[in-house]
mmCIF file of C-alpha atoms in Angstrom:
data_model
loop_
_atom_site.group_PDB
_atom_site.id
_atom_site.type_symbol
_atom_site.label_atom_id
_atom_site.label_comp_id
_atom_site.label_asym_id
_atom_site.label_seq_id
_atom_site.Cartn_x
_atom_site.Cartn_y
_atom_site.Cartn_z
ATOM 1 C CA UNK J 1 104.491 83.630 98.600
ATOM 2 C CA UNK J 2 102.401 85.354 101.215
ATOM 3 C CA UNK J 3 99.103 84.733 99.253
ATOM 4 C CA UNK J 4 100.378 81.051 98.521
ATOM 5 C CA UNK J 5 101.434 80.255 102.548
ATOM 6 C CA UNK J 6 98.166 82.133 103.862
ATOM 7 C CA UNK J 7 95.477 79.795 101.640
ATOM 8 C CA UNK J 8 97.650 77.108 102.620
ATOM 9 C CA UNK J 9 97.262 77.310 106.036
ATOM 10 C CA UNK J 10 94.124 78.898 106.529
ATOM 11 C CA UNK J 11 93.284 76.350 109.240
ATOM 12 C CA UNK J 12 95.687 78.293 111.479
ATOM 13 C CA UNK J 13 94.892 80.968 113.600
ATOM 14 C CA UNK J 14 96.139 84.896 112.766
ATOM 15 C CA UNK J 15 99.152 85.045 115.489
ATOM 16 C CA UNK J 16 100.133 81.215 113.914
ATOM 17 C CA UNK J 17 100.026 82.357 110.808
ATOM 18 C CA UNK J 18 102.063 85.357 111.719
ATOM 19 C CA UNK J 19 104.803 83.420 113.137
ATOM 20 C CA UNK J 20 104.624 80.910 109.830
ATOM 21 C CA UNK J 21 105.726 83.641 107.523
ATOM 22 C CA UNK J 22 108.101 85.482 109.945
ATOM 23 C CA UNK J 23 110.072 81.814 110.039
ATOM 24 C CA UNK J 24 109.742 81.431 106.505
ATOM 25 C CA UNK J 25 111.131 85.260 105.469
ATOM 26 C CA UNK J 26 113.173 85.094 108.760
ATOM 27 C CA UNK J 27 111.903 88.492 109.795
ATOM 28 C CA UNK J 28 113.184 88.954 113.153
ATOM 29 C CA UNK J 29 114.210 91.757 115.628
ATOM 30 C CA UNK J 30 117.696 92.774 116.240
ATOM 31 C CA UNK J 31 117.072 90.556 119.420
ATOM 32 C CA UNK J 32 116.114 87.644 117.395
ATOM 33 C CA UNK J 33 112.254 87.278 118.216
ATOM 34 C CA UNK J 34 110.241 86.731 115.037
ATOM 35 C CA UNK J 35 108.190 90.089 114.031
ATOM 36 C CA UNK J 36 104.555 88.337 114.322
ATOM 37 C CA UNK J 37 103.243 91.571 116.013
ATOM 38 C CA UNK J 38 104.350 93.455 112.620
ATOM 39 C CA UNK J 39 103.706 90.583 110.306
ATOM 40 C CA UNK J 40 99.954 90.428 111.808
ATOM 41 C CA UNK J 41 99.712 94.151 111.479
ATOM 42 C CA UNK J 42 100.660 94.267 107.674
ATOM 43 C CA UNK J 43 98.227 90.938 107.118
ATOM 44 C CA UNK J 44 95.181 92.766 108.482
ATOM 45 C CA UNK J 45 96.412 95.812 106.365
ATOM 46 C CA UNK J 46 95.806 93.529 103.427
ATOM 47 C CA UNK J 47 92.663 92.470 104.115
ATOM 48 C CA UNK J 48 91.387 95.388 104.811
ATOM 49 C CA UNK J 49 92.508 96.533 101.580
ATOM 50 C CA UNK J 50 90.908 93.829 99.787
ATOM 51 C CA UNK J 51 94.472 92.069 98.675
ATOM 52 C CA UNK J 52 94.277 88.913 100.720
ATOM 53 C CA UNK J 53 91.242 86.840 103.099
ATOM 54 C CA UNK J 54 92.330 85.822 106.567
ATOM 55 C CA UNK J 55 91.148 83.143 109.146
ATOM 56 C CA UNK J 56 88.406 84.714 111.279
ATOM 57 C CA UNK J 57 89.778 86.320 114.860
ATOM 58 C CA UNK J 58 89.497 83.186 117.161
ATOM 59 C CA UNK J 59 87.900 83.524 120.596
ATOM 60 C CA UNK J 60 84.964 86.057 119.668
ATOM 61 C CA UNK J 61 82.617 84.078 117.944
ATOM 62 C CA UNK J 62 82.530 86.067 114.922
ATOM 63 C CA UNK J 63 83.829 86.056 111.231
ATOM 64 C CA UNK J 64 86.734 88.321 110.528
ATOM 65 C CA UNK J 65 85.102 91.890 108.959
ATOM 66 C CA UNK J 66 86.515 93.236 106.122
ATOM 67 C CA UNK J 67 86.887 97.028 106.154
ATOM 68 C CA UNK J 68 85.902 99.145 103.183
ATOM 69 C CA UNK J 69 88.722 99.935 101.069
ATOM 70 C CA UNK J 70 89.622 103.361 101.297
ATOM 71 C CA UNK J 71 88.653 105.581 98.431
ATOM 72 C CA UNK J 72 88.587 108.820 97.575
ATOM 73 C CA UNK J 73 84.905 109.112 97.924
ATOM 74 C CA UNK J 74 83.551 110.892 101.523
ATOM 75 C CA UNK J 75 82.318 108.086 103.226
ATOM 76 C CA UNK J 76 82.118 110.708 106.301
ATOM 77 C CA UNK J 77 80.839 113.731 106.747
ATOM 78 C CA UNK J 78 82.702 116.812 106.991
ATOM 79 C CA UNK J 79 83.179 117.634 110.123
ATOM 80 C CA UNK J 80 82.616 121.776 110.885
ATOM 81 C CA UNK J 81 85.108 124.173 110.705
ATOM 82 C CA UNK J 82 87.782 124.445 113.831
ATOM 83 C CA UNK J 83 89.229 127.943 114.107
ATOM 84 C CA UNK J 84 91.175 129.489 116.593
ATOM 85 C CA UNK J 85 94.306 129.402 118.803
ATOM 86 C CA UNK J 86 96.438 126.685 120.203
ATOM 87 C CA UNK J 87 95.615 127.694 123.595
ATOM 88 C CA UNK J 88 91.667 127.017 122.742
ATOM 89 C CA UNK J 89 91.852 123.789 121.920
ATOM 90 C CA UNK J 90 94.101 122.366 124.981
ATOM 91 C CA UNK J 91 96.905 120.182 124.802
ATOM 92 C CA UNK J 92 97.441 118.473 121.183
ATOM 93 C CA UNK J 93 97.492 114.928 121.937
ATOM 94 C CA UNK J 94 98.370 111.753 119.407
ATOM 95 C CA UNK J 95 96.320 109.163 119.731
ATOM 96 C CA UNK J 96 97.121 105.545 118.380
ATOM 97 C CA UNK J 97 95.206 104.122 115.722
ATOM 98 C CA UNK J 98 93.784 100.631 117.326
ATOM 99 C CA UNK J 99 90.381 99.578 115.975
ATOM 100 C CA UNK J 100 89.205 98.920 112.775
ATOM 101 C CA UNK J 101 86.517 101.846 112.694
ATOM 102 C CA UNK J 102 89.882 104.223 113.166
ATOM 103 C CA UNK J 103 91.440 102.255 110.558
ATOM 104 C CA UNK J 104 88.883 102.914 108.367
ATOM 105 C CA UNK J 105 88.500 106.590 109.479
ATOM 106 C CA UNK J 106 92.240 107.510 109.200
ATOM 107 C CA UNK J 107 92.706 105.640 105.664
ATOM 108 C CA UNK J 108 89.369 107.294 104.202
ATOM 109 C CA UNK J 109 90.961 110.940 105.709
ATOM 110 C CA UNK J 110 94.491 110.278 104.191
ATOM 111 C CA UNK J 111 92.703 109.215 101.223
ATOM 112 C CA UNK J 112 91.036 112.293 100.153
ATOM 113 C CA UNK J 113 92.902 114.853 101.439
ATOM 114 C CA UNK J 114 97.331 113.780 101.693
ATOM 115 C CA UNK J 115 98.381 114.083 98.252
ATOM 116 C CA UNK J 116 100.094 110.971 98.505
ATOM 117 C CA UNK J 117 97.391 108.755 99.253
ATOM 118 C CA UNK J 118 96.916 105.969 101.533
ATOM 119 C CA UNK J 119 99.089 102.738 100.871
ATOM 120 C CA UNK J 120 100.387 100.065 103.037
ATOM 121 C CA UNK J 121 103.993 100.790 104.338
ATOM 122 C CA UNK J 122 105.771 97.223 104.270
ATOM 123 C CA UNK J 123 107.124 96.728 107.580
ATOM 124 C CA UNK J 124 106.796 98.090 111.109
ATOM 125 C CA UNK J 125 104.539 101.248 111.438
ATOM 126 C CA UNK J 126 102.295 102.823 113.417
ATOM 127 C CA UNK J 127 99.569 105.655 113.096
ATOM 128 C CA UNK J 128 98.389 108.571 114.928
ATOM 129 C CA UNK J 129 95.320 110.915 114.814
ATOM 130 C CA UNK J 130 96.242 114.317 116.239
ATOM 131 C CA UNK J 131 93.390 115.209 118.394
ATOM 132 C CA UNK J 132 92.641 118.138 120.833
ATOM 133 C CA UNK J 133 90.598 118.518 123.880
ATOM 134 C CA UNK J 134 88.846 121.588 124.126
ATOM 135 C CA UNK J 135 85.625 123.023 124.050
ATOM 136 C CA UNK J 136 84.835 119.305 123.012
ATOM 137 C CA UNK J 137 87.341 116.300 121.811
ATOM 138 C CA UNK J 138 88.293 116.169 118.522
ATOM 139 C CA UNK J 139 90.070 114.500 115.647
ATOM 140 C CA UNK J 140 92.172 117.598 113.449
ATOM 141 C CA UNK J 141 94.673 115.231 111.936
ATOM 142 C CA UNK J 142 96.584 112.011 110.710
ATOM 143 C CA UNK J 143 100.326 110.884 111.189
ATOM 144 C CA UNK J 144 101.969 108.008 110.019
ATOM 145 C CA UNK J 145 105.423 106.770 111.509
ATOM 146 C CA UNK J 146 107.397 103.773 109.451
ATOM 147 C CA UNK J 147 110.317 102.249 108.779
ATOM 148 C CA UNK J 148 113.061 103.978 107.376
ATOM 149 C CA UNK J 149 114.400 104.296 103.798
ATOM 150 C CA UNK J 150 116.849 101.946 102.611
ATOM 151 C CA UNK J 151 119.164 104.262 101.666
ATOM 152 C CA UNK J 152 119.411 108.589 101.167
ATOM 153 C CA UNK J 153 122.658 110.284 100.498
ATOM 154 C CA UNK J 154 122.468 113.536 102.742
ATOM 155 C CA UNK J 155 121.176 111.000 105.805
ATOM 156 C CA UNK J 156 124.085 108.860 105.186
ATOM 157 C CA UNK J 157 126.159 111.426 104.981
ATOM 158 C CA UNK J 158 125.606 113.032 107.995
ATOM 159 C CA UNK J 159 125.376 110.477 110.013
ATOM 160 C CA UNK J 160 128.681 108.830 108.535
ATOM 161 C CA UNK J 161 128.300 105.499 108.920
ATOM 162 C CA UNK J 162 129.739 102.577 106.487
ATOM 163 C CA UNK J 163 127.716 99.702 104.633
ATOM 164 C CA UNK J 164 127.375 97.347 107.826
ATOM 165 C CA UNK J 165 126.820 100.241 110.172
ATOM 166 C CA UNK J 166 124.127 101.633 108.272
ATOM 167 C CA UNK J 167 122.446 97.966 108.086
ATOM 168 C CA UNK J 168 122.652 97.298 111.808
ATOM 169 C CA UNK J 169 121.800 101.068 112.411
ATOM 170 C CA UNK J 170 118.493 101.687 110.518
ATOM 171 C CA UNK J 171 115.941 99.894 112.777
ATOM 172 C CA UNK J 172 116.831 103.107 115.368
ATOM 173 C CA UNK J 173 115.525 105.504 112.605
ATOM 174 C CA UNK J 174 111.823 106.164 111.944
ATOM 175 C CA UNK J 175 110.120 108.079 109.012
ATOM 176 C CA UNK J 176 107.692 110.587 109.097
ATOM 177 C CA UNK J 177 105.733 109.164 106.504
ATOM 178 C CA UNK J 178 102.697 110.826 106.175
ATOM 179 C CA UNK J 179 101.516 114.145 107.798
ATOM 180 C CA UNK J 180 98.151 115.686 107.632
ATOM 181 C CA UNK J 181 96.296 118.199 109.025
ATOM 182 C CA UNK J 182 92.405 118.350 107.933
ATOM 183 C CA UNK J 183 91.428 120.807 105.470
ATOM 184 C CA UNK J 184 88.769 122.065 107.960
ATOM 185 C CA UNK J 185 90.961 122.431 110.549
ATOM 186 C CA UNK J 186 92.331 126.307 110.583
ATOM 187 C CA UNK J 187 94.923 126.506 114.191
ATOM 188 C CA UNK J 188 98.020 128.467 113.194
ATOM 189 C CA UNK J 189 101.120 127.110 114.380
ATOM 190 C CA UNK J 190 99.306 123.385 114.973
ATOM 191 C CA UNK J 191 101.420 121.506 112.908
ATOM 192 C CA UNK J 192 104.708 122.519 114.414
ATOM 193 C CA UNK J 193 102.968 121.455 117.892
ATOM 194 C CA UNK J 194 102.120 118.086 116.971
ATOM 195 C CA UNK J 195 105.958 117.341 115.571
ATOM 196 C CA UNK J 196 107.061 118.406 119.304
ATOM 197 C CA UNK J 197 104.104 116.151 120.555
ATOM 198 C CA UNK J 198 105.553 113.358 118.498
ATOM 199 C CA UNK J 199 109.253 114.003 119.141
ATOM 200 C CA UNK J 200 108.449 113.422 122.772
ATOM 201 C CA UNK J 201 105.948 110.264 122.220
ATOM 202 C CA UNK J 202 107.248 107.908 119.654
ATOM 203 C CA UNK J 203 110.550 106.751 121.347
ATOM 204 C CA UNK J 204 108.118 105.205 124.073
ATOM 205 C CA UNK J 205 105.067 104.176 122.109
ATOM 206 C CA UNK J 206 107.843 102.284 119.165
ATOM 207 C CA UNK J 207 109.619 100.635 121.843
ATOM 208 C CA UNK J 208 106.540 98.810 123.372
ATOM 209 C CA UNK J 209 105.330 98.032 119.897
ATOM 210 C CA UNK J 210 108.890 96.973 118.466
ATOM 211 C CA UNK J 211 111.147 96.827 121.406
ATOM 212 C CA UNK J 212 113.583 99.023 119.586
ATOM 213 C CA UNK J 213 114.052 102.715 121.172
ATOM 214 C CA UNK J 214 114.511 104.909 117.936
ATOM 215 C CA UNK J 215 117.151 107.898 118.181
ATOM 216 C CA UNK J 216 116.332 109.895 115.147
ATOM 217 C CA UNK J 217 113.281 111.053 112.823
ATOM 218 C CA UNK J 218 113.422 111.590 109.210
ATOM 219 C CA UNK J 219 110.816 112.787 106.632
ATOM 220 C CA UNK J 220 110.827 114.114 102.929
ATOM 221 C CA UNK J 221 109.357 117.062 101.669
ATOM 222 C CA UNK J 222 108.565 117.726 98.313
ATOM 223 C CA UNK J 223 110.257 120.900 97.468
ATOM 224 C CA UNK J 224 107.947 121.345 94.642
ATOM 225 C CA UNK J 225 104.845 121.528 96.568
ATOM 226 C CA UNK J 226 106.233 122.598 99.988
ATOM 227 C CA UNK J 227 108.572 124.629 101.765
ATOM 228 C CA UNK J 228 108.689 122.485 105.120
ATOM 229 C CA UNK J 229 107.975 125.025 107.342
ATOM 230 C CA UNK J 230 106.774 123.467 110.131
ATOM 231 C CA UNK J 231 109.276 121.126 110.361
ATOM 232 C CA UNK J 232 111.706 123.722 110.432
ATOM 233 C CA UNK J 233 110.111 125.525 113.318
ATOM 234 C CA UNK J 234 109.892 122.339 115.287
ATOM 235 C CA UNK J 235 113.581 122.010 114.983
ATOM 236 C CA UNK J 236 113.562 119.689 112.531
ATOM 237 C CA UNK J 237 117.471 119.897 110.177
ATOM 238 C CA UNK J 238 117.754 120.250 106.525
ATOM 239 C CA UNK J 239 120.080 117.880 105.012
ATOM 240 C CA UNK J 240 120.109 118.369 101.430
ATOM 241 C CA UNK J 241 117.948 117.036 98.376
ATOM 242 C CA UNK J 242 117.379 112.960 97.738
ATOM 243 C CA UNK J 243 118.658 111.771 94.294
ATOM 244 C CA UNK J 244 114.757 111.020 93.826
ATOM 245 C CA UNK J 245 115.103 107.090 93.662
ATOM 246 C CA UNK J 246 112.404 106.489 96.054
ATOM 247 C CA UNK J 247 112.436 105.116 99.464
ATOM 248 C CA UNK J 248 113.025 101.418 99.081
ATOM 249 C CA UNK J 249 114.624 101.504 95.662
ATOM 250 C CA UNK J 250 117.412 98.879 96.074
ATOM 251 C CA UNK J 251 118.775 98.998 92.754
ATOM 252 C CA UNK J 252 119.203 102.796 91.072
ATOM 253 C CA UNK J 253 116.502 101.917 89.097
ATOM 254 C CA UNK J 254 114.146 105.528 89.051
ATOM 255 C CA UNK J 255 117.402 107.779 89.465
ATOM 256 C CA UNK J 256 116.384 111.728 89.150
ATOM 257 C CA UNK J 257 112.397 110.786 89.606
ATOM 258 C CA UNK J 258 111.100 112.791 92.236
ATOM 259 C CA UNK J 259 114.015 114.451 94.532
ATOM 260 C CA UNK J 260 112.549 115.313 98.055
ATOM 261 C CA UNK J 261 114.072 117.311 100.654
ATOM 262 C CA UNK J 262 115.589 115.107 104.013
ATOM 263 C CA UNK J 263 114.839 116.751 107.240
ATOM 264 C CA UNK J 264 115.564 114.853 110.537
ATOM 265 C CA UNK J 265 115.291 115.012 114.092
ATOM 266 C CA UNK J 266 117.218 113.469 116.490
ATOM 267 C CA UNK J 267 115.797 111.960 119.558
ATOM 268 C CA UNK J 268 119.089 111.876 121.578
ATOM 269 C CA UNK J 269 121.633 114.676 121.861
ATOM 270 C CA UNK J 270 124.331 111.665 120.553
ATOM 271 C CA UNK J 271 121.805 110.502 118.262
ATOM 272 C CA UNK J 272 124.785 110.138 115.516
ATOM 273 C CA UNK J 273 127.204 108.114 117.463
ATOM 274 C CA UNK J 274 124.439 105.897 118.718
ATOM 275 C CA UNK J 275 123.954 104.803 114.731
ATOM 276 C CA UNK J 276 127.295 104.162 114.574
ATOM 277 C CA UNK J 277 127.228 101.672 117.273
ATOM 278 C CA UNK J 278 124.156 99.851 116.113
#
């Protein structure tokens, strides 16, 4: 349908064609505005990727560019090694992922070196590089915030909530989706640092994107291939193991596939009843 509506009305510009689909899927906001911002976001996604071919951006005289897809191939070169302490680098910093030469850049990092690749989340996200300031500025790392999964026993379970609760509740919960810090990179006790650095950002930075304030942060860890240290020592909670459905399986159908570990942390000290109350 996407394909279908965009070829159709290729005459219209990006943000129109935005707000087409959001009216025809009825993707809103809890507060009822159509989610063009997101629906634009994913549509570029696409094209970058190859998947789709959009109008070209109106008022700058130019044809839309399409981005490289991101492969596994080094497209940059690797930068030198960063060793040290957290107090040589200064203040970890996240830095929002805006232009299409740090699109390009942060897919072509997560790429080659998260074991989980790069794909497009479906639905509201947003993504980081974790950079430092000192002796010079640099880029030591990738982070990628989404929407939430559908549905994961120990999260439900701890929060508590019912069917409708948990529907009207999960647009205040955001996923850690993908974490990486570059293989080059050697700063012990960095990645706990930028989960703090996160914890005390993405309320703020999600609500101006979204205009929903989230209350609680979840991620999965493979217990397989890691121990989730560092979100333990940023104070992250353990909840229990996933039944291993995947993230956005609706319908039981990959039961016992790959389990993950649930760790969240909550934004609010009454992060719980907050998801109760939608």
């Amino acid at each position: 349908m996407i394909e279908g509506t965009v070829r159709d009305c290729f005459g219209l510009s990006r943000t129109e064609l935005a707000f087409t689909l959001c009216e025809l899927l009825d993707w809103r906001r809890p507060n009822g505005q159509l989610k063009a911002h997101e629906c634009r976001q994913f549509l570029e996604e696409l094209e970058e990727k190859g998947l789709l071919k959009l109008p070209g951006n109106r008022g700058t005289g130019r044809k839309s560019k399409v981005v490289p897809k991101a492969t596994g191939e080094c497209r940059t070169p690797t930068p030198p090694v960063v060793e040290g302490t957290l107090a040589d680098l200064g203040p970890v910093q996240l830095q929002l992922v805006n232009t299409p030469d740090d699109r390009r850049l942060w897919r072509e990092w997560v790429s080659r070196y998260h074991y989980l690749g790069c794909t497009v989340p479906f639905g509201a996200h947003l993504r980081y590089f974790v950079t430092t300031s000192e002796p010079v500025p640099r880029k030591v790392g990738c982070v990628q915030m989404s929407s939430p999964a559908w549905r994961m026993a120990p999260r439900d379970k701890w929060i508590g909530w019912d069917e409708e609760q948990r529907v009207r509740g999960l647009q205040r919960i955001v996923q850690n989706s993908r974490f990486l810090l570059l293989p080059w990179v050697k700063i012990p006790h960095l990645a706990s640092a930028t989960l703090s650095r996160l914890a005390r950002q993405i309320a703020d930075d999600w609500e101006t994107l979204y205009a929903v304030r989230p209350v609680l942060l979840e991620t999965l860890v493979d217990p397989a291939k890691f121990k989730g240290t560092c979100y333990r020592a940023a104070n992250w909670l353990p909840l229990g193991i996933t039944t291993g459905r995947g993230r956005m399986d609706r319908e039981h159908k990959r039961h016992g596939a790959e389990p993950k570990e649930v760790l969240v942390y909550p934004l609010r000290r009454k992060a719980r009843e907050i998801l109760l109350k939608g």
